[in-house]
Amino acid sequence: MIKDLQNQKIVIAGGTSGIGLATAKMLVESLANITVTGREQKKIEALHISDPKLNAIAIDSSDKNQLTTFFSTFGSFDHLIITLSGAKGAGSFSELSLDDLREGFEKKFWPYLQTI
Ligand SMILES: NC(=O)c1ccc[n+]([C@@H]2O[C@H](COP(=O)([O-])OP(=O)(O)OC[C@H]3O[C@@H](n4cnc5c(N)ncnc54)[C@H](OP(=O)(O)O)[C@@H]3O)[C@@H](O)[C@H]2O)c1
């Protein structure tokens, strides 16, 4: 499968850390053209130095205008991977705060959907 991704253009929304970044590092080895996005400028700048093969761009997927600007100028691509995190609302059900769950849902569901 990885061989088939050679020269494919792939966007990983939420790819500046965690599962998304691990996926980006794996796919870039297959000579795919990878763009990762995330909100924190410091992480983007660190990636420019540590992983120069990755194209890292600061975008907040909860901001529709930023998404529209990015996707309307980026051009066509082959695959979209979304690994955004809602940050809150995980853990043991018995200890889960409904406010945290609501916040986690809001910060994950809408950014995923807007990105798609
Ligand atoms: N880790 C696990 O064991 C596990 C297991 C099952 C499912 N998951 C799910 O997999 C996803 C990724 O998990 P992870 O552990 O890799 O999380 P993570 O390390 O927190 O990474 C999340 C990535 O999303 C970016 N991000 C978050 N909100 C964003 C937004 N509004 N706009 C743009 N970028 C945004 C973060 O960068 P910035 O903060 O700089 O924006 C970061 O690059 C989550 O949805 C999680 O629930 C994780």
PDB file of C-alpha atoms and ligand atoms in Angstrom:
ATOM      1  CA  MET A   1       0.000   0.000   0.000  1.00  0.00           C
ATOM      2  CA  ILE A   2       2.811   2.372   0.963  1.00  0.00           C
ATOM      3  CA  LYS A   3       4.496   1.784  -2.409  1.00  0.00           C
ATOM      4  CA  ASP A   4       1.287   2.891  -4.126  1.00  0.00           C
ATOM      5  CA  LEU A   5       1.494   6.252  -2.362  1.00  0.00           C
ATOM      6  CA  GLN A   6       4.697   7.269  -4.117  1.00  0.00           C
ATOM      7  CA  ASN A   7       4.322  10.841  -5.460  1.00  0.00           C
ATOM      8  CA  GLN A   8       0.790  11.057  -4.084  1.00  0.00           C
ATOM      9  CA  LYS A   9      -0.171  14.392  -2.551  1.00  0.00           C
ATOM     10  CA  ILE A  10      -1.489  13.883   0.984  1.00  0.00           C
ATOM     11  CA  VAL A  11      -2.860  16.382   3.507  1.00  0.00           C
ATOM     12  CA  ILE A  12      -2.843  15.399   7.199  1.00  0.00           C
ATOM     13  CA  ALA A  13      -5.025  17.783   9.203  1.00  0.00           C
ATOM     14  CA  GLY A  14      -3.747  17.624  12.786  1.00  0.00           C
ATOM     15  CA  GLY A  15      -0.448  16.166  11.624  1.00  0.00           C
ATOM     16  CA  THR A  16       1.935  18.260  13.698  1.00  0.00           C
ATOM     17  CA  SER A  17       2.049  15.775  16.593  1.00  0.00           C
ATOM     18  CA  GLY A  18       0.834  12.390  17.812  1.00  0.00           C
ATOM     19  CA  ILE A  19      -0.722   9.873  15.441  1.00  0.00           C
ATOM     20  CA  GLY A  20      -0.874  12.360  12.570  1.00  0.00           C
ATOM     21  CA  LEU A  21       2.826  13.188  12.742  1.00  0.00           C
ATOM     22  CA  ALA A  22       3.788   9.514  13.100  1.00  0.00           C
ATOM     23  CA  THR A  23       1.704   8.802   9.978  1.00  0.00           C
ATOM     24  CA  ALA A  24       3.333  11.711   8.126  1.00  0.00           C
ATOM     25  CA  LYS A  25       6.832  10.460   8.964  1.00  0.00           C
ATOM     26  CA  MET A  26       5.933   6.974   7.786  1.00  0.00           C
ATOM     27  CA  LEU A  27       4.350   8.167   4.533  1.00  0.00           C
ATOM     28  CA  VAL A  28       7.129  10.588   3.638  1.00  0.00           C
ATOM     29  CA  GLU A  29       9.457   7.568   3.524  1.00  0.00           C
ATOM     30  CA  SER A  30       7.323   6.246   0.663  1.00  0.00           C
ATOM     31  CA  LEU A  31       8.167   9.437  -1.256  1.00  0.00           C
ATOM     32  CA  ALA A  32       4.662  10.786  -0.880  1.00  0.00           C
ATOM     33  CA  ASN A  33       4.252  14.561  -0.866  1.00  0.00           C
ATOM     34  CA  ILE A  34       2.985  15.303   2.654  1.00  0.00           C
ATOM     35  CA  THR A  35       1.456  18.469   4.063  1.00  0.00           C
ATOM     36  CA  VAL A  36       0.639  18.536   7.777  1.00  0.00           C
ATOM     37  CA  THR A  37      -1.486  21.166   9.488  1.00  0.00           C
ATOM     38  CA  GLY A  38      -1.948  22.279  13.083  1.00  0.00           C
ATOM     39  CA  ARG A  39      -2.599  25.451  15.051  1.00  0.00           C
ATOM     40  CA  GLU A  40       0.586  25.993  17.033  1.00  0.00           C
ATOM     41  CA  GLN A  41       3.146  28.022  15.102  1.00  0.00           C
ATOM     42  CA  LYS A  42       5.994  26.793  17.352  1.00  0.00           C
ATOM     43  CA  LYS A  43       5.323  23.162  16.379  1.00  0.00           C
ATOM     44  CA  ILE A  44       5.237  24.149  12.704  1.00  0.00           C
ATOM     45  CA  GLU A  45       8.568  25.959  12.985  1.00  0.00           C
ATOM     46  CA  ALA A  46      10.131  23.018  14.851  1.00  0.00           C
ATOM     47  CA  LEU A  47       8.970  20.665  12.079  1.00  0.00           C
ATOM     48  CA  HIS A  48      10.535  22.868   9.392  1.00  0.00           C
ATOM     49  CA  ILE A  49      13.857  22.182  11.118  1.00  0.00           C
ATOM     50  CA  SER A  50      13.422  18.562  12.287  1.00  0.00           C
ATOM     51  CA  ASP A  51      11.460  17.207   9.289  1.00  0.00           C
ATOM     52  CA  PRO A  52      12.186  19.458   6.285  1.00  0.00           C
ATOM     53  CA  LYS A  53      10.635  16.906   3.895  1.00  0.00           C
ATOM     54  CA  LEU A  54       7.236  17.631   5.461  1.00  0.00           C
ATOM     55  CA  ASN A  55       5.354  20.699   4.341  1.00  0.00           C
ATOM     56  CA  ALA A  56       3.946  22.105   7.613  1.00  0.00           C
ATOM     57  CA  ILE A  57       1.311  24.851   7.589  1.00  0.00           C
ATOM     58  CA  ALA A  58      -0.477  26.625  10.459  1.00  0.00           C
ATOM     59  CA  ILE A  59      -4.244  26.257  10.104  1.00  0.00           C
ATOM     60  CA  ASP A  60      -6.970  26.141  12.726  1.00  0.00           C
ATOM     61  CA  SER A  61      -9.543  23.630  11.490  1.00  0.00           C
ATOM     62  CA  SER A  62     -12.193  25.268  13.667  1.00  0.00           C
ATOM     63  CA  ASP A  63     -11.837  28.388  11.515  1.00  0.00           C
ATOM     64  CA  LYS A  64     -13.809  27.992   8.300  1.00  0.00           C
ATOM     65  CA  ASN A  65     -12.130  30.985   6.645  1.00  0.00           C
ATOM     66  CA  GLN A  66      -8.650  29.542   7.210  1.00  0.00           C
ATOM     67  CA  LEU A  67      -9.760  26.209   5.771  1.00  0.00           C
ATOM     68  CA  THR A  68     -11.372  27.820   2.742  1.00  0.00           C
ATOM     69  CA  THR A  69      -8.278  29.913   2.037  1.00  0.00           C
ATOM     70  CA  PHE A  70      -5.985  26.892   2.387  1.00  0.00           C
ATOM     71  CA  PHE A  71      -7.967  24.419   0.285  1.00  0.00           C
ATOM     72  CA  SER A  72      -8.803  26.957  -2.425  1.00  0.00           C
ATOM     73  CA  THR A  73      -5.127  27.785  -2.976  1.00  0.00           C
ATOM     74  CA  PHE A  74      -3.519  24.385  -2.266  1.00  0.00           C
ATOM     75  CA  GLY A  75      -4.726  22.776  -5.480  1.00  0.00           C
ATOM     76  CA  SER A  76      -5.770  19.188  -6.031  1.00  0.00           C
ATOM     77  CA  PHE A  77      -4.536  16.352  -3.826  1.00  0.00           C
ATOM     78  CA  ASP A  78      -4.981  12.601  -3.565  1.00  0.00           C
ATOM     79  CA  HIS A  79      -5.730  11.872   0.094  1.00  0.00           C
ATOM     80  CA  LEU A  80      -6.989  13.668   3.181  1.00  0.00           C
ATOM     81  CA  ILE A  81      -6.174  12.206   6.602  1.00  0.00           C
ATOM     82  CA  ILE A  82      -7.717  13.840   9.678  1.00  0.00           C
ATOM     83  CA  THR A  83      -6.179  13.281  13.112  1.00  0.00           C
ATOM     84  CA  LEU A  84      -7.340  16.422  14.908  1.00  0.00           C
ATOM     85  CA  SER A  85      -7.761  16.082  18.641  1.00  0.00           C
ATOM     86  CA  GLY A  86     -10.546  17.526  20.755  1.00  0.00           C
ATOM     87  CA  ALA A  87      -8.175  17.362  23.749  1.00  0.00           C
ATOM     88  CA  LYS A  88     -10.914  16.901  26.365  1.00  0.00           C
ATOM     89  CA  GLY A  89     -13.574  14.272  27.004  1.00  0.00           C
ATOM     90  CA  ALA A  90     -11.419  11.152  27.179  1.00  0.00           C
ATOM     91  CA  GLY A  91     -10.858   8.755  30.053  1.00  0.00           C
ATOM     92  CA  SER A  92     -12.857   6.536  32.339  1.00  0.00           C
ATOM     93  CA  PHE A  93     -16.623   6.930  31.853  1.00  0.00           C
ATOM     94  CA  SER A  94     -17.305   6.985  35.596  1.00  0.00           C
ATOM     95  CA  GLU A  95     -14.988   9.978  35.988  1.00  0.00           C
ATOM     96  CA  LEU A  96     -16.016  11.801  32.835  1.00  0.00           C
ATOM     97  CA  SER A  97     -17.183  15.379  33.232  1.00  0.00           C
ATOM     98  CA  LEU A  98     -20.064  16.163  30.885  1.00  0.00           C
ATOM     99  CA  ASP A  99     -18.699  19.682  30.396  1.00  0.00           C
ATOM    100  CA  ASP A 100     -15.343  18.244  29.303  1.00  0.00           C
ATOM    101  CA  LEU A 101     -17.105  15.779  27.025  1.00  0.00           C
ATOM    102  CA  ARG A 102     -19.171  18.571  25.455  1.00  0.00           C
ATOM    103  CA  GLU A 103     -16.056  20.688  24.921  1.00  0.00           C
ATOM    104  CA  GLY A 104     -14.137  17.725  23.500  1.00  0.00           C
ATOM    105  CA  PHE A 105     -16.996  16.964  21.116  1.00  0.00           C
ATOM    106  CA  GLU A 106     -17.318  20.587  19.966  1.00  0.00           C
ATOM    107  CA  LYS A 107     -13.577  20.921  19.399  1.00  0.00           C
ATOM    108  CA  LYS A 108     -13.357  17.652  17.486  1.00  0.00           C
ATOM    109  CA  PHE A 109     -16.618  17.045  15.608  1.00  0.00           C
ATOM    110  CA  TRP A 110     -16.978  20.457  13.917  1.00  0.00           C
ATOM    111  CA  PRO A 111     -13.326  20.875  12.926  1.00  0.00           C
ATOM    112  CA  TYR A 112     -13.385  17.348  11.407  1.00  0.00           C
ATOM    113  CA  LEU A 113     -16.571  18.059   9.503  1.00  0.00           C
ATOM    114  CA  GLN A 114     -15.465  21.506   8.347  1.00  0.00           C
ATOM    115  CA  THR A 115     -12.169  20.103   7.105  1.00  0.00           C
ATOM    116  CA  ILE A 116     -13.980  17.418   5.102  1.00  0.00           C
TER     117      ILE A 116
HETATM  118  N1  LIG B   1      -3.593   8.653  21.142  1.00  0.00           N
HETATM  119  C1  LIG B   1      -4.427   7.625  21.192  1.00  0.00           C
HETATM  120  O1  LIG B   1      -4.159   6.594  21.841  1.00  0.00           O
HETATM  121  C2  LIG B   1      -5.725   7.650  20.406  1.00  0.00           C
HETATM  122  C3  LIG B   1      -6.505   6.493  20.328  1.00  0.00           C
HETATM  123  C4  LIG B   1      -7.680   6.506  19.580  1.00  0.00           C
HETATM  124  C5  LIG B   1      -8.064   7.671  18.933  1.00  0.00           C
HETATM  125  N2  LIG B   1      -7.309   8.793  19.032  1.00  0.00           N
HETATM  126  C6  LIG B   1      -7.776   9.967  18.338  1.00  0.00           C
HETATM  127  O2  LIG B   1      -6.839  10.289  17.306  1.00  0.00           O
HETATM  128  C7  LIG B   1      -6.758  11.709  17.160  1.00  0.00           C
HETATM  129  C8  LIG B   1      -5.318  12.156  17.321  1.00  0.00           C
HETATM  130  O3  LIG B   1      -4.857  11.797  18.617  1.00  0.00           O
HETATM  131  P1  LIG B   1      -3.381  12.154  19.083  1.00  0.00           P
HETATM  132  O4  LIG B   1      -3.146  11.421  20.347  1.00  0.00           O
HETATM  133  O5  LIG B   1      -2.439  11.972  17.938  1.00  0.00           O
HETATM  134  O6  LIG B   1      -3.568  13.729  19.421  1.00  0.00           O
HETATM  135  P2  LIG B   1      -2.469  14.894  19.538  1.00  0.00           P
HETATM  136  O7  LIG B   1      -1.107  14.362  19.781  1.00  0.00           O
HETATM  137  O8  LIG B   1      -3.057  15.873  20.503  1.00  0.00           O
HETATM  138  O9  LIG B   1      -2.447  15.538  18.077  1.00  0.00           O
HETATM  139  C9  LIG B   1      -3.532  16.256  17.608  1.00  0.00           C
HETATM  140  C10 LIG B   1      -3.086  17.086  16.416  1.00  0.00           C
HETATM  141  O10 LIG B   1      -4.209  17.855  15.994  1.00  0.00           O
HETATM  142  C11 LIG B   1      -3.837  19.249  15.967  1.00  0.00           C
HETATM  143  N3  LIG B   1      -5.069  19.995  16.213  1.00  0.00           N
HETATM  144  C12 LIG B   1      -5.936  19.887  17.249  1.00  0.00           C
HETATM  145  N4  LIG B   1      -6.972  20.720  17.080  1.00  0.00           N
HETATM  146  C13 LIG B   1      -6.762  21.368  15.897  1.00  0.00           C
HETATM  147  C14 LIG B   1      -7.474  22.345  15.162  1.00  0.00           C
HETATM  148  N5  LIG B   1      -8.626  22.884  15.601  1.00  0.00           N
HETATM  149  N6  LIG B   1      -6.973  22.765  13.982  1.00  0.00           N
HETATM  150  C15 LIG B   1      -5.811  22.259  13.512  1.00  0.00           C
HETATM  151  N7  LIG B   1      -5.090  21.335  14.159  1.00  0.00           N
HETATM  152  C16 LIG B   1      -5.550  20.903  15.340  1.00  0.00           C
HETATM  153  C17 LIG B   1      -2.737  19.385  17.015  1.00  0.00           C
HETATM  154  O11 LIG B   1      -1.891  20.480  16.824  1.00  0.00           O
HETATM  155  P3  LIG B   1      -2.185  21.916  17.525  1.00  0.00           P
HETATM  156  O12 LIG B   1      -2.546  21.629  18.945  1.00  0.00           O
HETATM  157  O13 LIG B   1      -0.925  22.679  17.340  1.00  0.00           O
HETATM  158  O14 LIG B   1      -3.314  22.504  16.754  1.00  0.00           O
HETATM  159  C18 LIG B   1      -1.970  18.088  16.727  1.00  0.00           C
HETATM  160  O15 LIG B   1      -1.171  18.217  15.588  1.00  0.00           O
HETATM  161  C19 LIG B   1      -7.685  12.313  18.225  1.00  0.00           C
HETATM  162  O16 LIG B   1      -8.918  12.615  17.623  1.00  0.00           O
HETATM  163  C20 LIG B   1      -7.829  11.191  19.240  1.00  0.00           C
HETATM  164  O17 LIG B   1      -9.067  11.274  19.922  1.00  0.00           O
HETATM  165  C21 LIG B   1      -6.157   8.813  19.738  1.00  0.00           C
END
